[in-house]
mmCIF file of C-alpha atoms in Angstrom:
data_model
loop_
_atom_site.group_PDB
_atom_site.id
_atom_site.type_symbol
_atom_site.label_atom_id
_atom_site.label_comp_id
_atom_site.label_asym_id
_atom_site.label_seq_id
_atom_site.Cartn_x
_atom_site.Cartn_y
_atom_site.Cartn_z
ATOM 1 C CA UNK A 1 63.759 162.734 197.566
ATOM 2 C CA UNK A 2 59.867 162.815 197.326
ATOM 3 C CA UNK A 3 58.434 166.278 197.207
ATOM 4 C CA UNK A 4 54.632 166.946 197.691
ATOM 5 C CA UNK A 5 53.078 169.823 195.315
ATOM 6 C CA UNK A 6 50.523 172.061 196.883
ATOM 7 C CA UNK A 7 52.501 172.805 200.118
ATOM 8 C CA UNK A 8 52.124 176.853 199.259
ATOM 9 C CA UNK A 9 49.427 179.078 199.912
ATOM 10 C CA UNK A 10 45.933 177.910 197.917
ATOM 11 C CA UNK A 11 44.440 180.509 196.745
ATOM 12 C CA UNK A 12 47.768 182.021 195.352
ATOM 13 C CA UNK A 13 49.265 178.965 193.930
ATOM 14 C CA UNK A 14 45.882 178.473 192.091
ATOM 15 C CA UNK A 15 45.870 181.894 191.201
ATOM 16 C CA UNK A 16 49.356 182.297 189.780
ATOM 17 C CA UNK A 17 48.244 178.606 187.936
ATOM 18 C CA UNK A 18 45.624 179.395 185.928
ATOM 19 C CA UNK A 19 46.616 183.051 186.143
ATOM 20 C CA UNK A 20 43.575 184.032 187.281
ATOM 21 C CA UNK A 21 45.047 187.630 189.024
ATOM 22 C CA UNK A 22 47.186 188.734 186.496
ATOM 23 C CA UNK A 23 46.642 192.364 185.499
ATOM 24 C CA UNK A 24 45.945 193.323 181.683
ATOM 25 C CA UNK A 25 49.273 193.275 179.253
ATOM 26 C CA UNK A 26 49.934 197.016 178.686
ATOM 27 C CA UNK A 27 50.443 198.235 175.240
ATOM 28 C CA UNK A 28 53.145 200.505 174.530
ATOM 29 C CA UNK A 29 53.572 202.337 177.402
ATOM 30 C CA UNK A 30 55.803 204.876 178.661
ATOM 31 C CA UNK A 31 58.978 203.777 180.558
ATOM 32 C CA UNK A 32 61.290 200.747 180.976
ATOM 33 C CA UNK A 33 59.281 197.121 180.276
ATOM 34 C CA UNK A 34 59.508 195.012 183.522
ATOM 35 C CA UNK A 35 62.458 192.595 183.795
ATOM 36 C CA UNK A 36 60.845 189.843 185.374
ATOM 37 C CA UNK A 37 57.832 188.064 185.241
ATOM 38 C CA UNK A 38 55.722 184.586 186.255
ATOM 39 C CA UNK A 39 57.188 183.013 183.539
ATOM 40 C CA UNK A 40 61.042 184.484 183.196
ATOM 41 C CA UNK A 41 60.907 182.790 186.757
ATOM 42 C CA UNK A 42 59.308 179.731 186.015
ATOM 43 C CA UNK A 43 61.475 178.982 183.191
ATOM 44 C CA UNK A 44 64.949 179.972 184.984
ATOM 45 C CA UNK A 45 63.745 177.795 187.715
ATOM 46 C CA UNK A 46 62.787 174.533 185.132
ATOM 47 C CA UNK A 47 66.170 175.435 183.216
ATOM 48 C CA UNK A 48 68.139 175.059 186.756
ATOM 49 C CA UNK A 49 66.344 171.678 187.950
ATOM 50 C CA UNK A 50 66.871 170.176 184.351
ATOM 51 C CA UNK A 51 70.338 171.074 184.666
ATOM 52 C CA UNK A 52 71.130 170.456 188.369
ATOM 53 C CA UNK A 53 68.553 168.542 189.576
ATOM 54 C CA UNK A 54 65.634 168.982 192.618
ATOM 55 C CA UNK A 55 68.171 169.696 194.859
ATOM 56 C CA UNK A 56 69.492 172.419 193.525
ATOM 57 C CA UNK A 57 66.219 174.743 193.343
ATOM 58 C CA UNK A 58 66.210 177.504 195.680
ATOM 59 C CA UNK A 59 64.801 180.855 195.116
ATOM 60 C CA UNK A 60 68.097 182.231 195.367
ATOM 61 C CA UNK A 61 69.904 180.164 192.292
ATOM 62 C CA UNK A 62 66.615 180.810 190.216
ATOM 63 C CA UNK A 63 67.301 184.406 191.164
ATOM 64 C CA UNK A 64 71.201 184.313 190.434
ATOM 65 C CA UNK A 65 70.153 183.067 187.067
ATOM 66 C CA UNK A 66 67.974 185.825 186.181
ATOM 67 C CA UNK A 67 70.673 188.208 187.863
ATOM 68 C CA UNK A 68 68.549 189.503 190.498
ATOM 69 C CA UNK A 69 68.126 188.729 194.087
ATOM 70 C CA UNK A 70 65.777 186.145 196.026
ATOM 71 C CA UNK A 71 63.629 188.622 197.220
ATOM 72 C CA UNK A 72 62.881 190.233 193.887
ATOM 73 C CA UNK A 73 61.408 186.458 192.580
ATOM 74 C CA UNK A 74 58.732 187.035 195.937
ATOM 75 C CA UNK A 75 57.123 189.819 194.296
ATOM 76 C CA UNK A 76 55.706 188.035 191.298
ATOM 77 C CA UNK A 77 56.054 183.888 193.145
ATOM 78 C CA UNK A 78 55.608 184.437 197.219
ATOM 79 C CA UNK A 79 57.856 181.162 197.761
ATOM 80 C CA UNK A 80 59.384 177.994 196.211
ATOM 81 C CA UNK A 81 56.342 176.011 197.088
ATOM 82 C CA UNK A 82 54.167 177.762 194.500
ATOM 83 C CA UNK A 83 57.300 178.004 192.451
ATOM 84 C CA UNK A 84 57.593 174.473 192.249
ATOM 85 C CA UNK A 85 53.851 174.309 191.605
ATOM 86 C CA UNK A 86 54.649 176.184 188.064
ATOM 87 C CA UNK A 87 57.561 174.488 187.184
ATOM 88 C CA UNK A 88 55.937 171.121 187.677
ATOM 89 C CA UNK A 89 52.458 172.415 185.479
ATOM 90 C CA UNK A 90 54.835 174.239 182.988
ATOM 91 C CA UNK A 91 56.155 171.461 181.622
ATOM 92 C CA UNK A 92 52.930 169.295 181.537
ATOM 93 C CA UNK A 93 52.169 171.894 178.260
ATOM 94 C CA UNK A 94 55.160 169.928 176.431
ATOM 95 C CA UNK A 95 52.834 166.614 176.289
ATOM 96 C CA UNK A 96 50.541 166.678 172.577
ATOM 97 C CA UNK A 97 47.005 166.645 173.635
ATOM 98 C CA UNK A 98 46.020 164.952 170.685
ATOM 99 C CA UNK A 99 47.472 161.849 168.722
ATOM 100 C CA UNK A 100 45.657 162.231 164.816
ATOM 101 C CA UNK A 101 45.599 158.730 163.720
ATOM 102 C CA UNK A 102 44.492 157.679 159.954
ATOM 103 C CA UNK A 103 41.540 155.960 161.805
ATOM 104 C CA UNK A 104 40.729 157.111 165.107
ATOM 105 C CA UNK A 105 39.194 154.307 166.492
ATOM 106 C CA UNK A 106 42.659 152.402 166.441
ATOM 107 C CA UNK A 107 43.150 153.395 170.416
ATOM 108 C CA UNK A 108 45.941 150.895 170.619
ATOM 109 C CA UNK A 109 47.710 152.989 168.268
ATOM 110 C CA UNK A 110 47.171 156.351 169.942
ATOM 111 C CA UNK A 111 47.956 154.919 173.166
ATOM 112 C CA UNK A 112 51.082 153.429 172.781
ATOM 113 C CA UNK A 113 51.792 156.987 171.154
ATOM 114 C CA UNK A 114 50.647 158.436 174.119
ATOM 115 C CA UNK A 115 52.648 156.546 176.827
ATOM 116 C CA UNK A 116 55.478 156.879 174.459
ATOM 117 C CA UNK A 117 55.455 160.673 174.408
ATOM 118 C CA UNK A 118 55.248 160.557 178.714
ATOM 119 C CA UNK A 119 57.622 158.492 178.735
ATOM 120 C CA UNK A 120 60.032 160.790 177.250
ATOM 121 C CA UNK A 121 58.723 163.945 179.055
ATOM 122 C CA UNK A 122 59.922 162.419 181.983
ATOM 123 C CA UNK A 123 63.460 161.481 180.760
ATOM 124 C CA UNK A 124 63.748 164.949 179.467
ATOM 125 C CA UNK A 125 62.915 166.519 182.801
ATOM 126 C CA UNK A 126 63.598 163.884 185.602
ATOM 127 C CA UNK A 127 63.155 165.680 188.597
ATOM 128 C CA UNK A 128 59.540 165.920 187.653
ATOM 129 C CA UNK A 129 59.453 162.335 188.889
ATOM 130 C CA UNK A 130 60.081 163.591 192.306
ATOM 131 C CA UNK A 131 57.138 164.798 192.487
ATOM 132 C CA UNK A 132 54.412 163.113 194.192
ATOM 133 C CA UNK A 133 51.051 162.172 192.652
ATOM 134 C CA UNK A 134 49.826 161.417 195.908
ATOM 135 C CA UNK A 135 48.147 165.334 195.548
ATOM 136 C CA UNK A 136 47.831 166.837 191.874
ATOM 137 C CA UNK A 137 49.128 170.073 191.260
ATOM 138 C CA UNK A 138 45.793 171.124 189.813
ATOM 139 C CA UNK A 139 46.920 172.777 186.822
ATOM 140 C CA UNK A 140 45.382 174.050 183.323
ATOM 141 C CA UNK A 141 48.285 172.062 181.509
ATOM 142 C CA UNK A 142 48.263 168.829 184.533
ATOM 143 C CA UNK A 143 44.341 168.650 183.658
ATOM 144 C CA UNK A 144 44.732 168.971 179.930
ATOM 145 C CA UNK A 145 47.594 165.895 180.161
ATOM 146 C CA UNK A 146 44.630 163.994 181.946
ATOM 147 C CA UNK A 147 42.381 165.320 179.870
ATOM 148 C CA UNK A 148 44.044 163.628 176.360
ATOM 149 C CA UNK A 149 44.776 160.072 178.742
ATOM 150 C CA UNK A 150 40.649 159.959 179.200
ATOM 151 C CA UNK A 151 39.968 160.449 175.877
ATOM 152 C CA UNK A 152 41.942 158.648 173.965
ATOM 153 C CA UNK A 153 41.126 155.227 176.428
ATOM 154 C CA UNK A 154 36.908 156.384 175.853
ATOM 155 C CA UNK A 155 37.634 154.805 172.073
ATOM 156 C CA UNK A 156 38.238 151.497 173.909
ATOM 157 C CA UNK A 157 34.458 151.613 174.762
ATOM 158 C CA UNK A 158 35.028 151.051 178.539
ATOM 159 C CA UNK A 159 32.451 152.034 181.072
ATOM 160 C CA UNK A 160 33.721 155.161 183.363
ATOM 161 C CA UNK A 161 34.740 153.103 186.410
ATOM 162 C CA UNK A 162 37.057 151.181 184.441
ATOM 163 C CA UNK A 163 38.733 153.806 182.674
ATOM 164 C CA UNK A 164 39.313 156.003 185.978
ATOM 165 C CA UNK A 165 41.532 152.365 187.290
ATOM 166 C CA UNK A 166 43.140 152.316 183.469
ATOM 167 C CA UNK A 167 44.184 155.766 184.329
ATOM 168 C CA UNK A 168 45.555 155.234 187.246
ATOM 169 C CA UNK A 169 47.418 152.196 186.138
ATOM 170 C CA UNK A 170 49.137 153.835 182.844
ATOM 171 C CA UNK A 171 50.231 157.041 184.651
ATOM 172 C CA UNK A 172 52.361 155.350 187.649
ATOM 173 C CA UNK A 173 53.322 152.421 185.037
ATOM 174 C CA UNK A 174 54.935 155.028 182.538
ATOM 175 C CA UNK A 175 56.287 157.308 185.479
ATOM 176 C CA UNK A 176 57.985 153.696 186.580
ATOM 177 C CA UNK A 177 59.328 152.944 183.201
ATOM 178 C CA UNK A 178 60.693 156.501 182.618
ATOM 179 C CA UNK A 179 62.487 156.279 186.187
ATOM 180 C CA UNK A 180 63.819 153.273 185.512
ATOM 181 C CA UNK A 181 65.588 155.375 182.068
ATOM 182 C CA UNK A 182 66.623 158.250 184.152
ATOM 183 C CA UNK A 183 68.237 156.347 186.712
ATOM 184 C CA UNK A 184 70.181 154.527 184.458
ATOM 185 C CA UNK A 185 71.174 157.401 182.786
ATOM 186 C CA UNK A 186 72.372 158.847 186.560
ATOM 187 C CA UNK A 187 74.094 155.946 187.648
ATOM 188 C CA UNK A 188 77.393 156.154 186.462
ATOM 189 C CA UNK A 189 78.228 159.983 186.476
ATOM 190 C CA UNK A 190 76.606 159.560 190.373
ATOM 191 C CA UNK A 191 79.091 156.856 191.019
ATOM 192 C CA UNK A 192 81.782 157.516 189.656
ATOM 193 C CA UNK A 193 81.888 153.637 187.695
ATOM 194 C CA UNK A 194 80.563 152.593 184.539
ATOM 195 C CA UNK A 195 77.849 149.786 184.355
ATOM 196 C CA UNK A 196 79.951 147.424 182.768
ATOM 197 C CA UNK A 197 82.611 148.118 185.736
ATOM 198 C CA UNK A 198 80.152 147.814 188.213
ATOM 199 C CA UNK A 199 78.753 144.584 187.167
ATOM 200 C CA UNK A 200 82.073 142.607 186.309
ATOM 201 C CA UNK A 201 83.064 143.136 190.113
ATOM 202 C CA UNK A 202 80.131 142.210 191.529
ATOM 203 C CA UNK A 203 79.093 139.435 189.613
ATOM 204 C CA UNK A 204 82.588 137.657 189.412
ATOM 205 C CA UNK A 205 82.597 138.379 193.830
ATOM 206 C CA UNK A 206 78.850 136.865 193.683
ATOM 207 C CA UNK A 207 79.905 133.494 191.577
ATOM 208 C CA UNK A 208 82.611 133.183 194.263
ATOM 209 C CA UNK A 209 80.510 133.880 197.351
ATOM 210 C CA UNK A 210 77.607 132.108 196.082
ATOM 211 C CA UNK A 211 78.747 129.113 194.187
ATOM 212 C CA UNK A 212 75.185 127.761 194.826
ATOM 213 C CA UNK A 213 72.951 130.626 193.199
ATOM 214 C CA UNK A 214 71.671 128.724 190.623
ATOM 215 C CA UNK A 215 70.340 126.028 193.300
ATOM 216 C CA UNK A 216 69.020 128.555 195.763
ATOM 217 C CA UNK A 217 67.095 130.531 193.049
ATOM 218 C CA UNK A 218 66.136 128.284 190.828
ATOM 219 C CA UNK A 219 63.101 130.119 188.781
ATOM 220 C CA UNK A 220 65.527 133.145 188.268
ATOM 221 C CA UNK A 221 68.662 131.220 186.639
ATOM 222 C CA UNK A 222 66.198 129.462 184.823
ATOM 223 C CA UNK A 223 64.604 132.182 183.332
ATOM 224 C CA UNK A 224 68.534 133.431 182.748
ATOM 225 C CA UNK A 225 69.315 130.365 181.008
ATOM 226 C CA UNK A 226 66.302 129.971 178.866
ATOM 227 C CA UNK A 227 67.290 132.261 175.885
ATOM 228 C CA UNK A 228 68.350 135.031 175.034
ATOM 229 C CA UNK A 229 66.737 138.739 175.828
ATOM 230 C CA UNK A 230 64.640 139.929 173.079
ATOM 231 C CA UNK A 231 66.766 143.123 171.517
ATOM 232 C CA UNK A 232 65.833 146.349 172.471
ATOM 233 C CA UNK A 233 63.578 147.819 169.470
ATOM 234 C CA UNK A 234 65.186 150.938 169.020
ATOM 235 C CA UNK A 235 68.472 149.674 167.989
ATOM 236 C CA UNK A 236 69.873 149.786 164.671
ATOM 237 C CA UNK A 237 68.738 153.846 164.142
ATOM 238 C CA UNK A 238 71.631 154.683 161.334
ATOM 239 C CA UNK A 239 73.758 157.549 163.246
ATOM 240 C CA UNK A 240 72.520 157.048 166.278
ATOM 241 C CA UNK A 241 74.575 156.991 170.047
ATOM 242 C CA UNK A 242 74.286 152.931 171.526
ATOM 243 C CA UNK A 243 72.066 153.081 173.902
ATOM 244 C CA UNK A 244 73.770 151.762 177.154
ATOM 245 C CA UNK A 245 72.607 148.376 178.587
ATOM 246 C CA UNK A 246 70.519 149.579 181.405
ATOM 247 C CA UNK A 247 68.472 151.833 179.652
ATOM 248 C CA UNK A 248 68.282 149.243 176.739
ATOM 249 C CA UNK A 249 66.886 147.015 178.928
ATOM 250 C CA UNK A 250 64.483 149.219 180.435
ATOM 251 C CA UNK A 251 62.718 150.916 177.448
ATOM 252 C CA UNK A 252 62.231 147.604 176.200
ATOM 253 C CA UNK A 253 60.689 146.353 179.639
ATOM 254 C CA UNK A 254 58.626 149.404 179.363
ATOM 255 C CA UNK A 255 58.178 148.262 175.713
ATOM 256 C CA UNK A 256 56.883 144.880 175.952
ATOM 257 C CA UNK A 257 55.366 145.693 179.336
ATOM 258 C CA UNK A 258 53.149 148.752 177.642
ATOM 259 C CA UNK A 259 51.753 145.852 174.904
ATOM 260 C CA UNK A 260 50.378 143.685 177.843
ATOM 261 C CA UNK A 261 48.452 146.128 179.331
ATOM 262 C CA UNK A 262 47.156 147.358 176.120
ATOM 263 C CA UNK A 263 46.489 143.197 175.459
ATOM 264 C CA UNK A 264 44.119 142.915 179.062
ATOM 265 C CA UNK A 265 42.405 146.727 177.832
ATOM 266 C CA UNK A 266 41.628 144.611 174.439
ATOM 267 C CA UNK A 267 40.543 141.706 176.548
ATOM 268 C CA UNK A 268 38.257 143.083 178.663
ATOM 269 C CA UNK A 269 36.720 145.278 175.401
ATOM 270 C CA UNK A 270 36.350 141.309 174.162
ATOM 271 C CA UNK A 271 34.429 140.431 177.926
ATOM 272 C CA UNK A 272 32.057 142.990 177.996
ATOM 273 C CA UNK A 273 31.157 141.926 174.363
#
């Protein structure tokens, strides 16, 4: 399910954004202290989608949550299209926005930081991937992520025009790789059968329907049968859970994927030398 952000009314989903409208904190009033506010609803609402999932927001659970009705949340959020506006900014204030580095020039370094830290935003909150970039939020903490991605690639030295294509092909490259975790991580409480299950059937059924696969795809059994996969880098953590083989084999697709882009950044620094 793809959801676009910015379906809500503009000038209040920018407002309740950057906060623009909010009245002055009172200090030690009189009387009872509200019981809900922007972000009690906001963070009830990112609790339920971490737990549940997209599907599962509605103003109604976010209310249940916070033990109060839908129609008290559309005092303070007017609907669950600015609602999901917030959620989807709130989050974005998770990322570091800077990556100290014993020399900064070392970009490589703080990049690879960088895309690692993304890359585990996204596994932490999933349905954020749902989210289409097609049209940006347009939030203080969405800007400030884009913010730290344009700075830390202006130490490779790159004219402007470049870097607005680098950042455009890190972003959906590290939103790929982190999909590519979550849905392994999905896949077997969704289906009700363990990876290992699921590929012993089908690949002993495939060997007997196919008894030709090597001779129909050639390049692929090749590349099968030319060694073995490089192990996943993050094995071998002392007291650590094994990582299951899907996700093992995409974090280190995303790893060795992440250190060719970074090689064609170096290369064209080299070019323009």
């Amino acid at each position: 399910m793809v959801v676009f952000a910015g379906q809500g009314d503009p000038r209040r989903s920018l407002s309740l954004l950057w906060r623009a409208d909010a009245p002055p904190p009172t200090r030690g009033g009189p009387g009872p202290k509200p019981r809900l506010s922007v972000d009690a609803i906001v963070a009830a609402a990112v609790a339920l989608a971490d737990e549940e999932g997209m599907g599962a927001l509605s103003m109604r659970a976010v209310g249940d949550r916070l033990g109060r009705t839908a129609m008290a949340l559309y005092t303070y959020v007017p609907g669950k299209s600015e609602l999901l506006d917030l959620m989807y900014d709130a989050v974005h204030a998770e990322l570091p926005t800077a990556y100290p580095e014993s020399d900064p020039a070392d970009w490589r370094a703080a990049l690879t930081a960088w895309a690692g830290e993304v890359l585990e935003f996204h596994v932490r909150h999933p349905w954020v991937l749902q989210v289409s970039q097609a049209r940006p939020v347009l939030g203080p903490h969405e800007y400030a992520g884009l913010d730290t991605l344009v700075t830390l690639l202006r130490a490779t030295g790159l004219e402007a025009g470049v870097l607005r294509r680098l950042v455009g092909t890190l972003f959906p490259f590290v939103r790929g790789s982190a999909q590519a975790v979550a849905d392994a991580r999905l896949a077997a409480a969704a289906t009700g059968s363990s990876d290992e299950e699921w590929w012993a059937v089908r690949s002993a059924a495939l060997l007997e329907l196919v008894p030709d696969f090597a001779e129909r795809f050639p390049a692929v059994s090749g590349l099968e049968a030319e060694g073995p996969v490089e192990p996943y880098q993050g094995e071998g953590t002392e007291g650590a859970e094994p990582v299951p083989y899907p996700e093992r084999e995409a974090r280190e697709t995303f790893r060795v994927g992440l250190g060719v882009l970074l090689d064609g950044i170096e290369a064209a620094r080299v070019g323009r030398t």
